[in-house]
Amino acid sequence: MSGDMDKPLISGQLFESNPNLTEIPSQAQTVGILGSGDFARSLATRLVGSGFGVVVGSRNPKRTAGWFPAAAQVTIQAEAVSTPEIIFVAMYREHYSTLCSLSDLLVGKILVDVSNSTEQEHLQQRESNAEHLASLFPTCTVVKAFNVISAWTLQAGPRDGNKQVLISGDQQEAKHKVSEIARAMGFSPVDMGSLASAREIEAVPLRLLPEWKIPTILALGLFICFYTYNFIRDVLHPYIQEHKNRFYKLPVSVVNTTLPCVAYVMLSLVYLPGVLATILQLHRGTKYRRFPDWLDHWLQHRKQIGLISFFCASLHAVYSFCLPLRRSHRYQIINDAVKQVLANKSNIWNEEEVWRLEIYVSLGILALGILSLLAITSLPSISNSLNWREFSFVQSTLGFLALVVTTFHTLTYGWTRAFEESRYKFYLPPTFTLTLLVPCVVILAKGLFLLPCLRRRLARIRRGWEKETTVKFVLPTDYPHTEKTSHV
């Protein structure tokens, strides 16, 4: 009985809509494929569409012939490997041994290993799949390639997926031939060295957002800290002191108070390592000494930190729009109206509060707009279209402007409330006062770097000047001064 795995990943309509998949171009280079899974089917489709002749070797060619393009020849494995010089091995590692009967037919062939392992298998195995394949077929040349390309990318083409094809192998000529195939398919081959690097290439698909791990943990840590503090200050403290039940604030109100704190601090952490790096350069008097490892890693994660800041700011905007929709907010409006009637007040208009909220909302929208521009320009498709000056202006100048606008947004929100006396026995400062520390340090440091004395010194350092560096010029002996020392 045929199961779901017997169903082809590629629809037959794809073959009918593209006439290039139904006939083999004349004088086309022929390549072989061993395997009939999803990846083999996608690979055959892309190869045929790129002008190659394809011969597929399958253990059951009659059953699998309908899954491949009409231009691809589906036959038994022995016939599939007899003619082509380059053969793609599209099967799992445990099935390599089934090909040992083809050893005589594979002599002198180029075997392209496209397989991947699970994370557990990768940790247990000492050698890569490609190296294991090379040990089984010592008379063949094994090249590792195409394992970082998904079946969907092969179907849709490189425009909808990763374009890089990592290639490794011990023979340069074999890698060159595989690279030419990758280019003909619309991909960009990247030579990763010898076959010993195949294990590193096979680990690439197993990584789950490695560059996002530290920024995500940092954001979660900040969220937990600020959420706990807001819970204590806005919910638990009133409950203990005045027996007011405000636990209904936990799902929306406390979260909405926490998100801007995380976004604000994360945005300041994007520019803080640049400030620290500048201070180190000024102190050392050179740009040629390496930064500490922790600072170097911090600088490399600025993009991810900034995008998480934008994500939290966007959530804060959505939560803020939803605040009037809460039932508790409607009850509060009714209660305030009743109190106004009982107090016999006909007008409670507060000019200061009106201006404060108008400015506060306007600055928030402006800050979110600048952050959106920063997030868009960080996309590779956008950043690659900008020259260095344009990219630096957006990410550095506009990014710092976003930090300044966000700071004014926070100060406008707080206004004079940071100095109000607490109604409770123990004073807990508002959360926004805690978030101002790091951003204000960054803004102050950036302002100090604009001073002429520091700005000129920093410009000289970045142009190659070094403190206490001496260059000695030796002049001819008949010159009046035998030696002259120049301080650069």
Tab-separated table of C-alpha atoms in Angstrom:
chain	number	residue	atom	x	y	z
A	1	MET	CA	0.000	0.000	0.000
A	2	SER	CA	1.458	3.338	-0.979
A	3	GLY	CA	1.662	5.951	1.795
A	4	ASP	CA	1.988	9.693	1.898
A	5	MET	CA	5.714	9.460	1.208
A	6	ASP	CA	4.951	7.960	-2.190
A	7	LYS	CA	3.232	11.146	-3.309
A	8	PRO	CA	5.503	13.452	-5.286
A	9	LEU	CA	6.398	16.807	-3.800
A	10	ILE	CA	6.244	18.461	-7.247
A	11	SER	CA	2.885	18.763	-8.940
A	12	GLY	CA	2.496	17.492	-12.475
A	13	GLN	CA	1.177	20.905	-13.473
A	14	LEU	CA	4.705	22.242	-13.104
A	15	PHE	CA	5.907	19.936	-15.863
A	16	GLU	CA	3.000	20.828	-18.159
A	17	SER	CA	3.403	24.598	-17.693
A	18	ASN	CA	7.145	24.548	-18.446
A	19	PRO	CA	7.997	23.014	-21.824
A	20	ASN	CA	11.687	22.888	-20.912
A	21	LEU	CA	10.870	20.088	-18.460
A	22	THR	CA	9.389	17.814	-21.086
A	23	GLU	CA	12.249	17.622	-23.585
A	24	ILE	CA	16.029	17.335	-23.315
A	25	PRO	CA	18.053	20.039	-25.092
A	26	SER	CA	20.444	18.783	-27.730
A	27	GLN	CA	24.118	18.401	-26.737
A	28	ALA	CA	23.231	18.790	-23.075
A	29	GLN	CA	25.577	17.586	-20.341
A	30	THR	CA	24.132	14.528	-18.646
A	31	VAL	CA	24.255	14.057	-14.898
A	32	GLY	CA	23.055	11.162	-12.796
A	33	ILE	CA	20.965	11.078	-9.640
A	34	LEU	CA	20.798	8.128	-7.245
A	35	GLY	CA	17.610	8.363	-5.203
A	36	SER	CA	13.936	9.122	-5.728
A	37	GLY	CA	12.979	11.173	-2.672
A	38	ASP	CA	11.710	14.745	-2.486
A	39	PHE	CA	15.168	16.262	-2.852
A	40	ALA	CA	16.033	14.037	-5.820
A	41	ARG	CA	12.802	15.034	-7.568
A	42	SER	CA	13.398	18.736	-6.951
A	43	LEU	CA	17.017	18.431	-8.045
A	44	ALA	CA	16.037	16.671	-11.271
A	45	THR	CA	13.450	19.337	-12.034
A	46	ARG	CA	15.940	22.181	-11.538
A	47	LEU	CA	18.654	20.418	-13.564
A	48	VAL	CA	16.297	19.775	-16.487
A	49	GLY	CA	15.077	23.362	-16.333
A	50	SER	CA	18.717	24.526	-16.447
A	51	GLY	CA	19.428	22.592	-19.639
A	52	PHE	CA	21.002	19.394	-18.312
A	53	GLY	CA	20.193	15.857	-19.246
A	54	VAL	CA	19.205	13.831	-16.184
A	55	VAL	CA	19.333	10.089	-15.598
A	56	VAL	CA	17.741	8.933	-12.349
A	57	GLY	CA	18.661	5.626	-10.749
A	58	SER	CA	15.909	4.052	-8.668
A	59	ARG	CA	15.324	0.637	-7.094
A	60	ASN	CA	11.767	0.721	-8.480
A	61	PRO	CA	11.862	2.839	-11.665
A	62	LYS	CA	8.363	1.841	-12.819
A	63	ARG	CA	6.741	3.221	-9.696
A	64	THR	CA	8.797	6.440	-9.498
A	65	ALA	CA	8.976	7.363	-13.206
A	66	GLY	CA	5.820	9.472	-13.024
A	67	TRP	CA	7.236	11.613	-10.220
A	68	PHE	CA	10.016	13.097	-12.366
A	69	PRO	CA	9.937	15.430	-15.387
A	70	ALA	CA	9.315	13.725	-18.704
A	71	ALA	CA	12.740	14.866	-19.898
A	72	ALA	CA	14.446	12.903	-17.104
A	73	GLN	CA	15.214	9.246	-17.768
A	74	VAL	CA	14.287	7.023	-14.824
A	75	THR	CA	15.973	3.639	-14.850
A	76	ILE	CA	17.736	1.127	-12.621
A	77	GLN	CA	20.772	2.286	-10.676
A	78	ALA	CA	23.326	0.344	-12.736
A	79	GLU	CA	22.207	1.986	-15.979
A	80	ALA	CA	21.962	5.437	-14.354
A	81	VAL	CA	25.650	5.503	-13.317
A	82	SER	CA	27.139	4.013	-16.474
A	83	THR	CA	27.178	7.161	-18.654
A	84	PRO	CA	27.288	10.370	-16.560
A	85	GLU	CA	30.586	11.634	-15.181
A	86	ILE	CA	28.929	13.486	-12.293
A	87	ILE	CA	26.442	11.615	-10.105
A	88	PHE	CA	24.384	13.136	-7.276
A	89	VAL	CA	23.941	10.750	-4.347
A	90	ALA	CA	20.565	11.815	-2.924
A	91	MET	CA	20.034	9.202	-0.223
A	92	TYR	CA	20.572	8.792	3.492
A	93	ARG	CA	23.889	7.672	4.928
A	94	GLU	CA	22.591	4.289	6.025
A	95	HIS	CA	21.775	3.446	2.402
A	96	TYR	CA	25.292	4.098	1.074
A	97	SER	CA	26.233	0.467	1.524
A	98	THR	CA	23.539	-0.576	-0.983
A	99	LEU	CA	25.631	1.080	-3.691
A	100	CYS	CA	28.679	-1.135	-3.103
A	101	SER	CA	27.523	-3.448	-5.897
A	102	LEU	CA	28.077	-0.534	-8.293
A	103	SER	CA	31.732	-0.054	-7.327
A	104	ASP	CA	33.100	-1.178	-10.693
A	105	LEU	CA	30.753	1.152	-12.580
A	106	LEU	CA	31.625	4.115	-10.348
A	107	VAL	CA	35.381	4.024	-10.901
A	108	GLY	CA	36.640	7.512	-11.788
A	109	LYS	CA	33.203	9.135	-11.298
A	110	ILE	CA	32.493	12.323	-9.348
A	111	LEU	CA	30.017	11.614	-6.549
A	112	VAL	CA	28.204	14.670	-5.180
A	113	ASP	CA	26.969	14.001	-1.652
A	114	VAL	CA	23.882	16.109	-0.844
A	115	SER	CA	22.850	14.368	2.380
A	116	ASN	CA	22.355	15.755	5.874
A	117	SER	CA	22.214	14.138	9.293
A	118	THR	CA	19.975	14.731	12.261
A	119	GLU	CA	21.446	16.621	15.198
A	120	GLN	CA	21.818	13.431	17.219
A	121	GLU	CA	23.501	11.593	14.347
A	122	HIS	CA	25.860	14.523	13.769
A	123	LEU	CA	27.000	14.404	17.390
A	124	GLN	CA	27.470	10.623	17.400
A	125	GLN	CA	29.369	10.343	14.109
A	126	ARG	CA	33.048	11.257	14.005
A	127	GLU	CA	33.262	11.573	10.234
A	128	SER	CA	30.976	13.415	7.869
A	129	ASN	CA	28.617	11.677	5.464
A	130	ALA	CA	30.817	12.746	2.546
A	131	GLU	CA	33.955	11.313	4.158
A	132	HIS	CA	32.091	8.070	4.869
A	133	LEU	CA	31.008	7.894	1.232
A	134	ALA	CA	34.598	8.502	0.125
A	135	SER	CA	35.817	5.645	2.336
A	136	LEU	CA	33.308	3.265	0.707
A	137	PHE	CA	34.323	4.296	-2.820
A	138	PRO	CA	38.057	5.096	-2.802
A	139	THR	CA	38.220	5.031	-6.626
A	140	CYS	CA	35.724	7.908	-6.869
A	141	THR	CA	36.056	11.619	-6.232
A	142	VAL	CA	33.571	12.778	-3.611
A	143	VAL	CA	32.386	16.388	-3.479
A	144	LYS	CA	30.103	17.770	-0.775
A	145	ALA	CA	27.545	20.232	-2.165
A	146	PHE	CA	23.879	21.322	-2.241
A	147	ASN	CA	23.109	20.095	1.278
A	148	VAL	CA	22.304	23.639	2.472
A	149	ILE	CA	19.773	24.088	-0.347
A	150	SER	CA	16.216	22.973	0.418
A	151	ALA	CA	13.942	21.081	-1.953
A	152	TRP	CA	11.655	24.105	-2.076
A	153	THR	CA	14.526	26.376	-3.141
A	154	LEU	CA	15.374	23.941	-5.933
A	155	GLN	CA	11.768	24.031	-7.124
A	156	ALA	CA	11.156	27.768	-6.837
A	157	GLY	CA	14.637	28.776	-7.956
A	158	PRO	CA	17.278	30.842	-6.154
A	159	ARG	CA	15.087	33.959	-6.131
A	160	ASP	CA	12.991	32.521	-3.274
A	161	GLY	CA	15.704	31.003	-1.097
A	162	ASN	CA	19.367	30.890	-0.199
A	163	LYS	CA	21.583	31.321	-3.264
A	164	GLN	CA	24.830	30.046	-1.781
A	165	VAL	CA	25.970	26.472	-2.414
A	166	LEU	CA	28.766	25.414	-0.062
A	167	ILE	CA	31.211	23.065	-1.816
A	168	SER	CA	34.114	21.039	-0.420
A	169	GLY	CA	36.348	18.361	-1.914
A	170	ASP	CA	39.953	17.225	-2.256
A	171	GLN	CA	40.230	17.676	-6.032
A	172	GLN	CA	40.020	21.182	-7.448
A	173	GLU	CA	38.921	20.063	-10.906
A	174	ALA	CA	35.978	18.110	-9.527
A	175	LYS	CA	34.886	21.074	-7.399
A	176	HIS	CA	35.149	23.314	-10.451
A	177	LYS	CA	32.803	21.071	-12.446
A	178	VAL	CA	30.254	20.968	-9.631
A	179	SER	CA	30.549	24.755	-9.268
A	180	GLU	CA	29.749	25.192	-12.956
A	181	ILE	CA	26.591	23.122	-12.500
A	182	ALA	CA	25.594	25.275	-9.518
A	183	ARG	CA	26.102	28.465	-11.535
A	184	ALA	CA	24.080	27.079	-14.435
A	185	MET	CA	21.245	26.417	-11.974
A	186	GLY	CA	21.355	30.040	-10.803
A	187	PHE	CA	23.202	29.540	-7.507
A	188	SER	CA	26.455	30.983	-6.147
A	189	PRO	CA	29.063	28.325	-5.319
A	190	VAL	CA	31.328	28.931	-2.320
A	191	ASP	CA	34.518	26.862	-2.046
A	192	MET	CA	34.896	25.728	1.574
A	193	GLY	CA	38.167	23.841	1.077
A	194	SER	CA	38.967	20.156	1.368
A	195	LEU	CA	36.565	17.328	2.117
A	196	ALA	CA	37.550	17.562	5.780
A	197	SER	CA	35.343	20.678	6.008
A	198	ALA	CA	32.282	18.636	4.974
A	199	ARG	CA	31.422	18.025	8.618
A	200	GLU	CA	31.209	21.767	9.177
A	201	ILE	CA	29.029	22.162	6.080
A	202	GLU	CA	26.703	19.394	7.261
A	203	ALA	CA	26.296	21.235	10.569
A	204	VAL	CA	24.955	24.365	8.850
A	205	PRO	CA	21.370	23.070	8.325
A	206	LEU	CA	21.267	21.913	11.958
A	207	ARG	CA	21.785	25.388	13.361
A	208	LEU	CA	18.690	27.121	14.668
A	209	LEU	CA	19.259	30.881	14.449
A	210	PRO	CA	22.701	30.809	16.147
A	211	GLU	CA	23.172	34.577	15.853
A	212	TRP	CA	19.855	35.197	17.620
A	213	LYS	CA	20.519	33.089	20.707
A	214	ILE	CA	22.317	35.686	22.858
A	215	PRO	CA	20.107	38.664	21.861
A	216	THR	CA	16.962	36.618	22.507
A	217	ILE	CA	18.174	35.496	25.931
A	218	LEU	CA	19.094	39.094	26.727
A	219	ALA	CA	15.649	40.341	25.688
A	220	LEU	CA	13.886	37.623	27.690
A	221	GLY	CA	16.017	38.436	30.732
A	222	LEU	CA	15.151	42.133	30.495
A	223	PHE	CA	11.470	41.333	29.984
A	224	ILE	CA	11.357	39.103	33.072
A	225	CYS	CA	13.159	41.696	35.210
A	226	PHE	CA	10.976	44.631	34.116
A	227	TYR	CA	7.782	42.570	34.253
A	228	THR	CA	8.576	41.449	37.797
A	229	TYR	CA	9.336	45.004	38.870
A	230	ASN	CA	6.130	46.351	37.283
A	231	PHE	CA	4.142	43.564	38.913
A	232	ILE	CA	5.539	44.445	42.332
A	233	ARG	CA	5.058	48.178	41.856
A	234	ASP	CA	1.664	48.334	40.096
A	235	VAL	CA	-0.097	45.197	41.368
A	236	LEU	CA	1.432	43.673	44.475
A	237	HIS	CA	2.370	46.888	46.254
A	238	PRO	CA	-1.160	48.421	46.101
A	239	TYR	CA	-2.640	45.081	47.138
A	240	ILE	CA	-0.490	44.914	50.277
A	241	GLN	CA	-0.728	48.591	51.222
A	242	GLU	CA	-4.339	49.403	50.293
A	243	HIS	CA	-5.890	45.950	49.657
A	244	LYS	CA	-6.712	46.947	46.057
A	245	ASN	CA	-7.092	44.044	43.667
A	246	ARG	CA	-5.297	45.001	40.443
A	247	PHE	CA	-4.295	41.564	39.256
A	248	TYR	CA	-6.427	42.098	36.143
A	249	LYS	CA	-3.572	44.286	34.849
A	250	LEU	CA	-1.217	41.324	34.411
A	251	PRO	CA	-2.211	40.193	30.860
A	252	VAL	CA	-2.285	43.580	29.112
A	253	SER	CA	-1.387	46.612	31.199
A	254	VAL	CA	1.751	45.216	32.858
A	255	VAL	CA	2.916	43.683	29.591
A	256	ASN	CA	2.375	47.000	27.802
A	257	THR	CA	4.412	48.787	30.460
A	258	THR	CA	7.217	46.235	30.153
A	259	LEU	CA	7.555	46.083	26.353
A	260	PRO	CA	8.683	49.723	25.838
A	261	CYS	CA	11.245	49.291	28.605
A	262	VAL	CA	12.754	46.297	26.838
A	263	ALA	CA	12.642	48.036	23.449
A	264	TYR	CA	14.264	51.196	24.828
A	265	VAL	CA	17.087	49.424	26.639
A	266	MET	CA	17.736	47.069	23.706
A	267	LEU	CA	17.975	50.040	21.346
A	268	SER	CA	20.535	51.684	23.609
A	269	LEU	CA	22.495	48.414	23.725
A	270	VAL	CA	22.864	48.635	19.939
A	271	TYR	CA	24.965	51.803	20.257
A	272	LEU	CA	26.638	51.208	23.630
A	273	PRO	CA	29.319	48.811	22.232
A	274	GLY	CA	30.271	51.441	19.643
A	275	VAL	CA	30.805	53.918	22.477
A	276	LEU	CA	32.945	51.416	24.378
A	277	ALA	CA	34.968	50.637	21.246
A	278	THR	CA	35.589	54.361	20.677
A	279	ILE	CA	36.747	54.812	24.281
A	280	LEU	CA	39.176	51.895	23.863
A	281	GLN	CA	40.591	53.375	20.663
A	282	LEU	CA	41.064	56.762	22.303
A	283	HIS	CA	42.717	55.171	25.326
A	284	ARG	CA	45.031	52.934	23.298
A	285	GLY	CA	45.742	55.532	20.651
A	286	THR	CA	45.441	53.003	17.821
A	287	LYS	CA	42.870	51.104	15.809
A	288	TYR	CA	45.116	48.104	15.168
A	289	ARG	CA	44.631	46.331	18.507
A	290	ARG	CA	41.835	43.796	18.765
A	291	PHE	CA	38.839	44.464	20.939
A	292	PRO	CA	38.095	42.036	23.800
A	293	ASP	CA	36.172	38.972	22.700
A	294	TRP	CA	33.035	39.980	24.612
A	295	LEU	CA	33.002	43.383	22.919
A	296	ASP	CA	33.697	41.854	19.514
A	297	HIS	CA	30.747	39.454	19.895
A	298	TRP	CA	28.573	42.318	21.118
A	299	LEU	CA	29.388	44.363	18.024
A	300	GLN	CA	28.523	41.414	15.776
A	301	HIS	CA	25.069	40.993	17.387
A	302	ARG	CA	23.941	44.625	17.043
A	303	LYS	CA	21.681	43.859	14.087
A	304	GLN	CA	19.762	41.168	15.984
A	305	ILE	CA	19.512	43.360	19.106
A	306	GLY	CA	18.100	46.205	17.024
A	307	LEU	CA	15.511	43.999	15.327
A	308	ILE	CA	14.328	42.656	18.690
A	309	SER	CA	14.031	46.256	19.883
A	310	PHE	CA	11.864	47.045	16.853
A	311	PHE	CA	9.750	43.937	17.525
A	312	CYS	CA	9.090	44.958	21.138
A	313	ALA	CA	8.301	48.535	20.092
A	314	SER	CA	5.799	47.265	17.507
A	315	LEU	CA	4.105	45.067	20.116
A	316	HIS	CA	3.963	48.064	22.447
A	317	ALA	CA	2.157	50.063	19.742
A	318	VAL	CA	-0.379	47.277	19.181
A	319	TYR	CA	-0.987	46.819	22.920
A	320	SER	CA	-1.443	50.587	23.327
A	321	PHE	CA	-4.117	50.648	20.632
A	322	CYS	CA	-5.914	47.812	22.400
A	323	LEU	CA	-5.967	49.463	25.834
A	324	PRO	CA	-9.315	51.296	25.270
A	325	LEU	CA	-10.920	48.004	24.211
A	326	ARG	CA	-10.584	46.461	27.660
A	327	ARG	CA	-13.662	46.142	29.821
A	328	SER	CA	-11.722	47.511	32.797
A	329	HIS	CA	-10.995	50.695	30.863
A	330	ARG	CA	-14.710	51.207	30.165
A	331	TYR	CA	-15.560	50.734	33.836
A	332	GLN	CA	-12.860	53.247	34.757
A	333	ILE	CA	-14.347	55.849	32.403
A	334	ILE	CA	-17.786	55.347	33.943
A	335	ASN	CA	-16.368	55.608	37.470
A	336	ASP	CA	-14.547	58.838	36.606
A	337	ALA	CA	-17.733	60.282	35.117
A	338	VAL	CA	-19.710	59.402	38.254
A	339	LYS	CA	-17.030	60.977	40.472
A	340	GLN	CA	-17.149	64.139	38.335
A	341	VAL	CA	-20.939	64.365	38.742
A	342	LEU	CA	-20.763	63.784	42.484
A	343	ALA	CA	-18.067	66.425	42.797
A	344	ASN	CA	-20.239	68.820	40.772
A	345	LYS	CA	-17.451	69.533	38.291
A	346	SER	CA	-18.504	70.615	34.824
A	347	ASN	CA	-15.036	70.835	33.300
A	348	ILE	CA	-11.976	68.742	34.163
A	349	TRP	CA	-9.866	69.871	31.207
A	350	ASN	CA	-6.149	69.855	32.072
A	351	GLU	CA	-4.118	71.809	29.538
A	352	GLU	CA	-0.792	70.416	30.712
A	353	GLU	CA	-1.934	66.809	30.498
A	354	VAL	CA	-3.414	67.359	27.046
A	355	TRP	CA	-0.172	68.778	25.671
A	356	ARG	CA	1.876	66.087	27.379
A	357	LEU	CA	-0.077	63.227	25.807
A	358	GLU	CA	-0.170	64.895	22.387
A	359	ILE	CA	3.612	65.295	22.352
A	360	TYR	CA	4.092	61.832	23.857
A	361	VAL	CA	2.045	60.086	21.149
A	362	SER	CA	3.610	62.108	18.350
A	363	LEU	CA	7.163	61.297	19.456
A	364	GLY	CA	6.235	57.629	19.826
A	365	ILE	CA	4.913	57.435	16.270
A	366	LEU	CA	8.020	59.210	14.962
A	367	ALA	CA	10.341	56.857	16.854
A	368	LEU	CA	8.502	53.774	15.593
A	369	GLY	CA	8.697	55.117	12.039
A	370	ILE	CA	12.481	55.558	12.252
A	371	LEU	CA	12.856	52.078	13.770
A	372	SER	CA	10.811	50.665	10.898
A	373	LEU	CA	13.201	52.285	8.423
A	374	LEU	CA	16.179	50.793	10.276
A	375	ALA	CA	14.591	47.343	10.246
A	376	ILE	CA	13.827	47.500	6.521
A	377	THR	CA	17.348	48.607	5.570
A	378	SER	CA	18.825	45.744	7.579
A	379	LEU	CA	17.309	43.252	5.115
A	380	PRO	CA	20.023	41.919	2.764
A	381	SER	CA	17.965	42.701	-0.341
A	382	ILE	CA	17.738	46.369	0.727
A	383	SER	CA	21.176	46.833	2.275
A	384	ASN	CA	22.880	45.379	-0.809
A	385	SER	CA	21.307	48.120	-2.931
A	386	LEU	CA	22.829	50.884	-0.767
A	387	ASN	CA	26.383	52.126	-0.877
A	388	TRP	CA	28.402	52.287	2.320
A	389	ARG	CA	27.693	55.971	2.987
A	390	GLU	CA	23.945	55.510	2.587
A	391	PHE	CA	23.890	52.400	4.776
A	392	SER	CA	26.027	54.085	7.442
A	393	PHE	CA	23.777	57.166	7.428
A	394	VAL	CA	20.637	55.092	7.955
A	395	GLN	CA	22.001	52.678	10.545
A	396	SER	CA	24.240	55.083	12.457
A	397	THR	CA	22.858	58.610	12.102
A	398	LEU	CA	19.154	57.771	11.884
A	399	GLY	CA	19.609	55.029	14.471
A	400	PHE	CA	21.069	57.492	16.965
A	401	LEU	CA	18.260	59.904	16.094
A	402	ALA	CA	15.778	57.140	16.936
A	403	LEU	CA	17.451	56.746	20.335
A	404	VAL	CA	17.203	60.498	20.998
A	405	VAL	CA	13.551	60.664	19.914
A	406	THR	CA	12.747	57.619	22.056
A	407	THR	CA	14.438	59.311	25.009
A	408	PHE	CA	12.238	62.407	24.607
A	409	HIS	CA	9.243	60.072	24.205
A	410	THR	CA	10.101	58.475	27.546
A	411	LEU	CA	10.737	61.805	29.290
A	412	THR	CA	7.428	63.190	28.001
A	413	TYR	CA	5.644	60.127	29.329
A	414	GLY	CA	7.196	60.582	32.751
A	415	TRP	CA	6.990	64.389	32.867
A	416	THR	CA	7.052	65.295	36.600
A	417	ARG	CA	5.824	61.960	37.927
A	418	ALA	CA	9.351	60.820	38.781
A	419	PHE	CA	9.452	63.467	41.517
A	420	GLU	CA	6.002	62.950	42.968
A	421	GLU	CA	5.777	61.743	46.536
A	422	SER	CA	4.733	58.153	46.980
A	423	ARG	CA	1.474	57.324	48.699
A	424	TYR	CA	2.992	54.122	50.023
A	425	LYS	CA	5.392	53.456	52.832
A	426	PHE	CA	8.138	52.207	50.556
A	427	TYR	CA	8.985	54.293	47.495
A	428	LEU	CA	9.490	52.442	44.222
A	429	PRO	CA	10.582	54.694	41.340
A	430	PRO	CA	8.636	54.464	38.072
A	431	THR	CA	10.006	52.001	35.544
A	432	PHE	CA	10.830	54.646	32.969
A	433	THR	CA	13.356	56.244	35.334
A	434	LEU	CA	15.280	52.962	35.466
A	435	THR	CA	15.401	52.647	31.687
A	436	LEU	CA	16.901	56.119	31.210
A	437	LEU	CA	20.299	55.201	32.654
A	438	VAL	CA	21.934	53.384	29.722
A	439	PRO	CA	20.433	55.544	26.914
A	440	CYS	CA	21.475	58.770	28.637
A	441	VAL	CA	25.025	57.437	29.042
A	442	VAL	CA	25.147	56.640	25.319
A	443	ILE	CA	23.758	60.048	24.302
A	444	LEU	CA	26.133	61.872	26.654
A	445	ALA	CA	29.143	59.921	25.359
A	446	LYS	CA	28.158	60.576	21.737
A	447	GLY	CA	27.933	64.273	22.557
A	448	LEU	CA	31.399	64.264	24.159
A	449	PHE	CA	32.883	62.600	21.073
A	450	LEU	CA	31.735	65.619	19.046
A	451	LEU	CA	34.064	67.919	20.975
A	452	PRO	CA	36.834	69.166	18.649
A	453	CYS	CA	39.684	67.746	20.738
A	454	LEU	CA	38.226	64.242	20.830
A	455	ARG	CA	36.800	64.345	17.309
A	456	ARG	CA	40.137	65.272	15.708
A	457	ARG	CA	42.038	62.670	17.695
A	458	LEU	CA	39.511	59.981	16.841
A	459	ALA	CA	39.619	60.906	13.142
A	460	ARG	CA	43.429	60.616	13.129
A	461	ILE	CA	43.296	57.209	14.835
A	462	ARG	CA	40.813	55.868	12.306
A	463	ARG	CA	43.056	57.103	9.480
A	464	GLY	CA	45.968	55.027	10.800
A	465	TRP	CA	47.641	57.333	13.333
A	466	GLU	CA	49.104	55.595	16.395
A	467	LYS	CA	50.127	57.062	19.711
A	468	GLU	CA	53.842	56.971	20.562
A	469	THR	CA	54.789	55.505	17.192
A	470	THR	CA	58.143	56.570	15.785
A	471	VAL	CA	59.319	56.153	12.197
A	472	LYS	CA	63.066	56.532	11.631
A	473	PHE	CA	64.417	57.772	8.274
A	474	VAL	CA	68.142	57.197	7.557
A	475	LEU	CA	69.613	59.794	5.188
A	476	PRO	CA	72.826	59.573	3.117
A	477	THR	CA	76.100	60.003	5.002
A	478	ASP	CA	77.004	63.178	3.121
A	479	TYR	CA	73.790	64.846	4.311
A	480	PRO	CA	74.329	67.460	7.084
A	481	HIS	CA	72.067	65.550	9.501
A	482	THR	CA	72.748	61.840	9.547
A	483	GLU	CA	69.452	60.858	11.121
A	484	LYS	CA	66.071	62.450	11.439
A	485	THR	CA	63.192	61.107	13.492
A	486	SER	CA	59.619	61.779	12.520
A	487	HIS	CA	56.723	61.236	14.882
A	488	VAL	CA	53.670	59.972	13.006
